[in-house]
PDB file of C-alpha atoms in Angstrom:
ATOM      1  CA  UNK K   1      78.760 -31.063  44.041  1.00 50.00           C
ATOM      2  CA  UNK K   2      78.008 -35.054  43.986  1.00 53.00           C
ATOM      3  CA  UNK K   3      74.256 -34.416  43.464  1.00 52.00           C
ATOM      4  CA  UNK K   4      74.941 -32.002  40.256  1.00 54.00           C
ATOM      5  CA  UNK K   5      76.509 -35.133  39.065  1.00 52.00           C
ATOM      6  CA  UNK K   6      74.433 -37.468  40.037  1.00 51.00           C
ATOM      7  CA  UNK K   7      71.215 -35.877  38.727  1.00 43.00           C
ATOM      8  CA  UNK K   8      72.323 -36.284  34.826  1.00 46.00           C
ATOM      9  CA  UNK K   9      73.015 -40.036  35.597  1.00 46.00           C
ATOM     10  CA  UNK K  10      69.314 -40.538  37.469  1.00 45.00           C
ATOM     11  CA  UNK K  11      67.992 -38.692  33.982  1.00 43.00           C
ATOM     12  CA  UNK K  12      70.265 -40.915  31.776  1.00 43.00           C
ATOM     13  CA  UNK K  13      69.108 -44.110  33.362  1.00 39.00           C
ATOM     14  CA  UNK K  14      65.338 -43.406  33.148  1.00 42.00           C
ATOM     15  CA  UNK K  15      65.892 -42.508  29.358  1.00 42.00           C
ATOM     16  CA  UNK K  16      67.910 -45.762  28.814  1.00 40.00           C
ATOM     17  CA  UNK K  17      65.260 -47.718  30.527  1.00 37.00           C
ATOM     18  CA  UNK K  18      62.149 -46.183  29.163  1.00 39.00           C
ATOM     19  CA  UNK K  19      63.910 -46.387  25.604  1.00 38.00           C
ATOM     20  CA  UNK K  20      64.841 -49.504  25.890  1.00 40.00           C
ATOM     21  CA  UNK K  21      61.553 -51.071  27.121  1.00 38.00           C
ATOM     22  CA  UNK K  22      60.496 -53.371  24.539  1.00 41.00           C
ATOM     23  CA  UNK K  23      57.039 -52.596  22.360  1.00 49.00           C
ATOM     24  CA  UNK K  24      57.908 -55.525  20.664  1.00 55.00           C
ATOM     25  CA  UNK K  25      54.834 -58.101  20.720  1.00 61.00           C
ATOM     26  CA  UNK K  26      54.973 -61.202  22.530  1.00 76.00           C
ATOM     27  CA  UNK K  27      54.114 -63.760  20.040  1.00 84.00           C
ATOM     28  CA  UNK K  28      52.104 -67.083  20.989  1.00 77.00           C
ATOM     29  CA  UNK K  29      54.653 -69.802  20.150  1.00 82.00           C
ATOM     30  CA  UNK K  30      51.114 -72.455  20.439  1.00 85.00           C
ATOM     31  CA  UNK K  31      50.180 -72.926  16.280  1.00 92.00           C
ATOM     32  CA  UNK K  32      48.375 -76.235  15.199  1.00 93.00           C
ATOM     33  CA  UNK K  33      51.861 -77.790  12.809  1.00 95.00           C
ATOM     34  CA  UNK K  34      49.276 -77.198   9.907  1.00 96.00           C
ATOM     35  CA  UNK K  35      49.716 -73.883   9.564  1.00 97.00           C
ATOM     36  CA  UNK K  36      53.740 -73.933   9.365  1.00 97.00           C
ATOM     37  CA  UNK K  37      53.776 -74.066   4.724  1.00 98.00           C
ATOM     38  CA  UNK K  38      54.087 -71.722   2.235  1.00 98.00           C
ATOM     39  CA  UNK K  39      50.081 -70.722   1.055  1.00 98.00           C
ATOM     40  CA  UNK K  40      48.844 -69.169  -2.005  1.00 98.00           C
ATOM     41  CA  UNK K  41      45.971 -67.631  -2.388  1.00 98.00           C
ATOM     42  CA  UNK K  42      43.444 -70.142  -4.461  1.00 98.00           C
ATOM     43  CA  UNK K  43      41.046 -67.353  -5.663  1.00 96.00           C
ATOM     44  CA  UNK K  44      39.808 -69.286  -8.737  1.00 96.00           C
ATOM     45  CA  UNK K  45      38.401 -71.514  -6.113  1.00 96.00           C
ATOM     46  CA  UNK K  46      36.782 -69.124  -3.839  1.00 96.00           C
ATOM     47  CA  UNK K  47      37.045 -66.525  -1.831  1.00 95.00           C
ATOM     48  CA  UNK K  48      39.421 -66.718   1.452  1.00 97.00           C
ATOM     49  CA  UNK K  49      40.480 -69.827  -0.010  1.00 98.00           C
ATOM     50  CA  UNK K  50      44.699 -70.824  -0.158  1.00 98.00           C
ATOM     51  CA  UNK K  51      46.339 -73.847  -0.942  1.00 98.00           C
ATOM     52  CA  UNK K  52      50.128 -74.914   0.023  1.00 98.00           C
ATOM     53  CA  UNK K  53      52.582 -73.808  -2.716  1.00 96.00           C
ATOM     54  CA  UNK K  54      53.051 -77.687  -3.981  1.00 96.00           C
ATOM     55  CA  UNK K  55      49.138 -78.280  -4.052  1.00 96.00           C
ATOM     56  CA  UNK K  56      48.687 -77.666  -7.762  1.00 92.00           C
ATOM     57  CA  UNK K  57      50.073 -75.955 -10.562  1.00 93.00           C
ATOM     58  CA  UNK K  58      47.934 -72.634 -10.081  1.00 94.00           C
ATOM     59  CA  UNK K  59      47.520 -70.571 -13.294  1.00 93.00           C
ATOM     60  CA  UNK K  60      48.822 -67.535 -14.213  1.00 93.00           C
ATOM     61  CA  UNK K  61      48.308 -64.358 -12.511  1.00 91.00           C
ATOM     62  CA  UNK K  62      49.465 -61.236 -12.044  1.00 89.00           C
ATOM     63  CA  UNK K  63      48.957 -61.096  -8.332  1.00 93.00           C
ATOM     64  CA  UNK K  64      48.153 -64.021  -6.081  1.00 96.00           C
ATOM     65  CA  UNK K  65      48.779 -63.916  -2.100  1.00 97.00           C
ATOM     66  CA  UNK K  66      51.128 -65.602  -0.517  1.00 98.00           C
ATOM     67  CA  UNK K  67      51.894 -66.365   2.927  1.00 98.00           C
ATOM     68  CA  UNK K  68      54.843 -68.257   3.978  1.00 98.00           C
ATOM     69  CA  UNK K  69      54.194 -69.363   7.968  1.00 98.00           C
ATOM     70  CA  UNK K  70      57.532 -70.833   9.760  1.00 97.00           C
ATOM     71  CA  UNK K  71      58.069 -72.152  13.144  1.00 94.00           C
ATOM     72  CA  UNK K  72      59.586 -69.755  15.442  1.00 92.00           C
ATOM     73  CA  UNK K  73      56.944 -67.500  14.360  1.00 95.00           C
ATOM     74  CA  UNK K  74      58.651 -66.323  11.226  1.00 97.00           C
ATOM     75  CA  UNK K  75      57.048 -65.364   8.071  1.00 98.00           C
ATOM     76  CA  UNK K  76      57.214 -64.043   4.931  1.00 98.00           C
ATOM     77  CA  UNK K  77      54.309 -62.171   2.941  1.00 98.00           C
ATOM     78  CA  UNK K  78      53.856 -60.875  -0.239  1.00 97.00           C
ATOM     79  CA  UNK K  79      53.057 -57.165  -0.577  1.00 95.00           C
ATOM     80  CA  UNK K  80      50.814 -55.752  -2.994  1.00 93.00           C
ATOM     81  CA  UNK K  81      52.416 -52.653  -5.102  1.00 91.00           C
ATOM     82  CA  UNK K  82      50.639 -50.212  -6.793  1.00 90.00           C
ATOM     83  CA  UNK K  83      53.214 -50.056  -9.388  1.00 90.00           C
ATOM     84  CA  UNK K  84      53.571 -54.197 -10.062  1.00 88.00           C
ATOM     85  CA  UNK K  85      56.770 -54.135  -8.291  1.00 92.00           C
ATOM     86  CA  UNK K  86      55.507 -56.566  -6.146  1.00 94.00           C
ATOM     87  CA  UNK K  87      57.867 -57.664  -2.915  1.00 96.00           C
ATOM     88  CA  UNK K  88      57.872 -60.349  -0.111  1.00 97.00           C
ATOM     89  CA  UNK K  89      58.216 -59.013   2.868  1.00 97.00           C
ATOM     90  CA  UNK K  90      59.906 -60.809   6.722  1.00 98.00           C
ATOM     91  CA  UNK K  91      57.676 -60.681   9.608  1.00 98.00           C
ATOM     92  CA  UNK K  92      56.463 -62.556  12.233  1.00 97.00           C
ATOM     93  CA  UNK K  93      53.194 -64.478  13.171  1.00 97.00           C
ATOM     94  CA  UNK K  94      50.792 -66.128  15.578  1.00 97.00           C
ATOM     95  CA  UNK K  95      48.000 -67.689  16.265  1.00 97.00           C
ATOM     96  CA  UNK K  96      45.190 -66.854  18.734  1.00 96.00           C
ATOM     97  CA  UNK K  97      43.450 -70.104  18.983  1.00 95.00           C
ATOM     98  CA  UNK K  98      40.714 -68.362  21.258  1.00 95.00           C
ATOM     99  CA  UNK K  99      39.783 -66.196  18.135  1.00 97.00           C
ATOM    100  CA  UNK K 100      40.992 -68.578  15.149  1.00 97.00           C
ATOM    101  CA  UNK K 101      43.004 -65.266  14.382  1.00 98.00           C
ATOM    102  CA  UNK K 102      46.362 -65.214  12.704  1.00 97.00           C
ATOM    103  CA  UNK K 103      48.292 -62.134  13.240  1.00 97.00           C
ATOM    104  CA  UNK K 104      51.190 -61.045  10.881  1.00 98.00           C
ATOM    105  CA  UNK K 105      53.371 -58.377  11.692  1.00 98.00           C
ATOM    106  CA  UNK K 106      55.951 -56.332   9.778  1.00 97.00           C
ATOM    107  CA  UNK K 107      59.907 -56.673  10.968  1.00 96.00           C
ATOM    108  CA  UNK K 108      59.023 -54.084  13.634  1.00 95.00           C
ATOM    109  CA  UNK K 109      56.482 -56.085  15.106  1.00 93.00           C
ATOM    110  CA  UNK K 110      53.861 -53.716  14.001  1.00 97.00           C
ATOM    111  CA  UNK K 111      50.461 -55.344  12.854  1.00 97.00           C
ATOM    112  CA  UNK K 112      50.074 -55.635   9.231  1.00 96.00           C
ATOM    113  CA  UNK K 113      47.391 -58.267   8.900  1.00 97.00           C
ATOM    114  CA  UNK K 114      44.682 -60.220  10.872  1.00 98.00           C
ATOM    115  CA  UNK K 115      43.123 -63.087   9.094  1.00 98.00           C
ATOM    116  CA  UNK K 116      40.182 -65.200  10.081  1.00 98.00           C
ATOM    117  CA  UNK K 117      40.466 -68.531  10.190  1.00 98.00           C
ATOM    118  CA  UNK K 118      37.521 -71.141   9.405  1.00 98.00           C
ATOM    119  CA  UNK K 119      39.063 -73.760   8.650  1.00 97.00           C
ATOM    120  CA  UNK K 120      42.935 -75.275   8.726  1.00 97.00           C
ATOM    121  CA  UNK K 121      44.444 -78.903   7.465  1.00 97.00           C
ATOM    122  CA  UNK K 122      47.207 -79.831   5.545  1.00 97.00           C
ATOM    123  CA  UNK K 123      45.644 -78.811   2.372  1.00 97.00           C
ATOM    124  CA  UNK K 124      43.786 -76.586   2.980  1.00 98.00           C
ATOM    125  CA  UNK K 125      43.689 -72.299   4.799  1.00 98.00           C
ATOM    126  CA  UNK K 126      40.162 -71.072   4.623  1.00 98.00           C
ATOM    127  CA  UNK K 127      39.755 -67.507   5.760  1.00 98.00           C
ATOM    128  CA  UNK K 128      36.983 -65.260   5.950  1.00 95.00           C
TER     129      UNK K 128
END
């Protein structure tokens, strides 16, 4: 009689653990402070090219990227709609210094972007 009881507990505590079990990405916390602004994409400059938000007085445009990287590995993106109803968006970030990658992720920590970096300063995000 115990073990018909204790056999739905045994199955309820593997399903609690296995759901449970976090997919979520550990993020690298390790970012050079440069990257921690709000960029916009610069494309009248060049390619790959973004500037912080208070660089310049960019000129009008119906879509320009933006990437808003905050410590704690916050962020906030804006998404591109195919209807103009353009949106930002929370997520996360980090840096893989090994790769000069930047990986942004959507609130459920799934991978939404990886950009390229050749070159980071205060003034400055040049990706490829």
């Amino acid at each position: 009689m115990k073990s018909k009881k204790i056999v739905p507990f045994i199955f309820g505590l593997i399903f609690i653990t296995i759901s449970c079990s976090s997919d979520a990405v550990d993020l690298n916390p390790n970012y050079p402070s440069e990257f921690i602004n709000t960029w916009l994409e610069s494309y009248e400059e060049d390619y790959g090219i973004y500037r912080p938000s208070d660089y310049t007085t960019f000129p009008e445009s119906l879509y320009r990227q933006s990437y808003a990287f905050m410590i704690n590995n916050e962020c906030e993106y804006l998404v591109l709609s195919p209807v103009d109803a353009h949106y930002i968006e929370k997520g996360f970030w980090e840096y893989i210094e090994k790769e000069n990658v930047i990986n942004i992720y959507n609130p459920d920590k799934e991978l939404f972007k990886k950009l390229k970096v050749t070159t980071i300063s205060s003034e400055l995000l040049q990706i490829e």
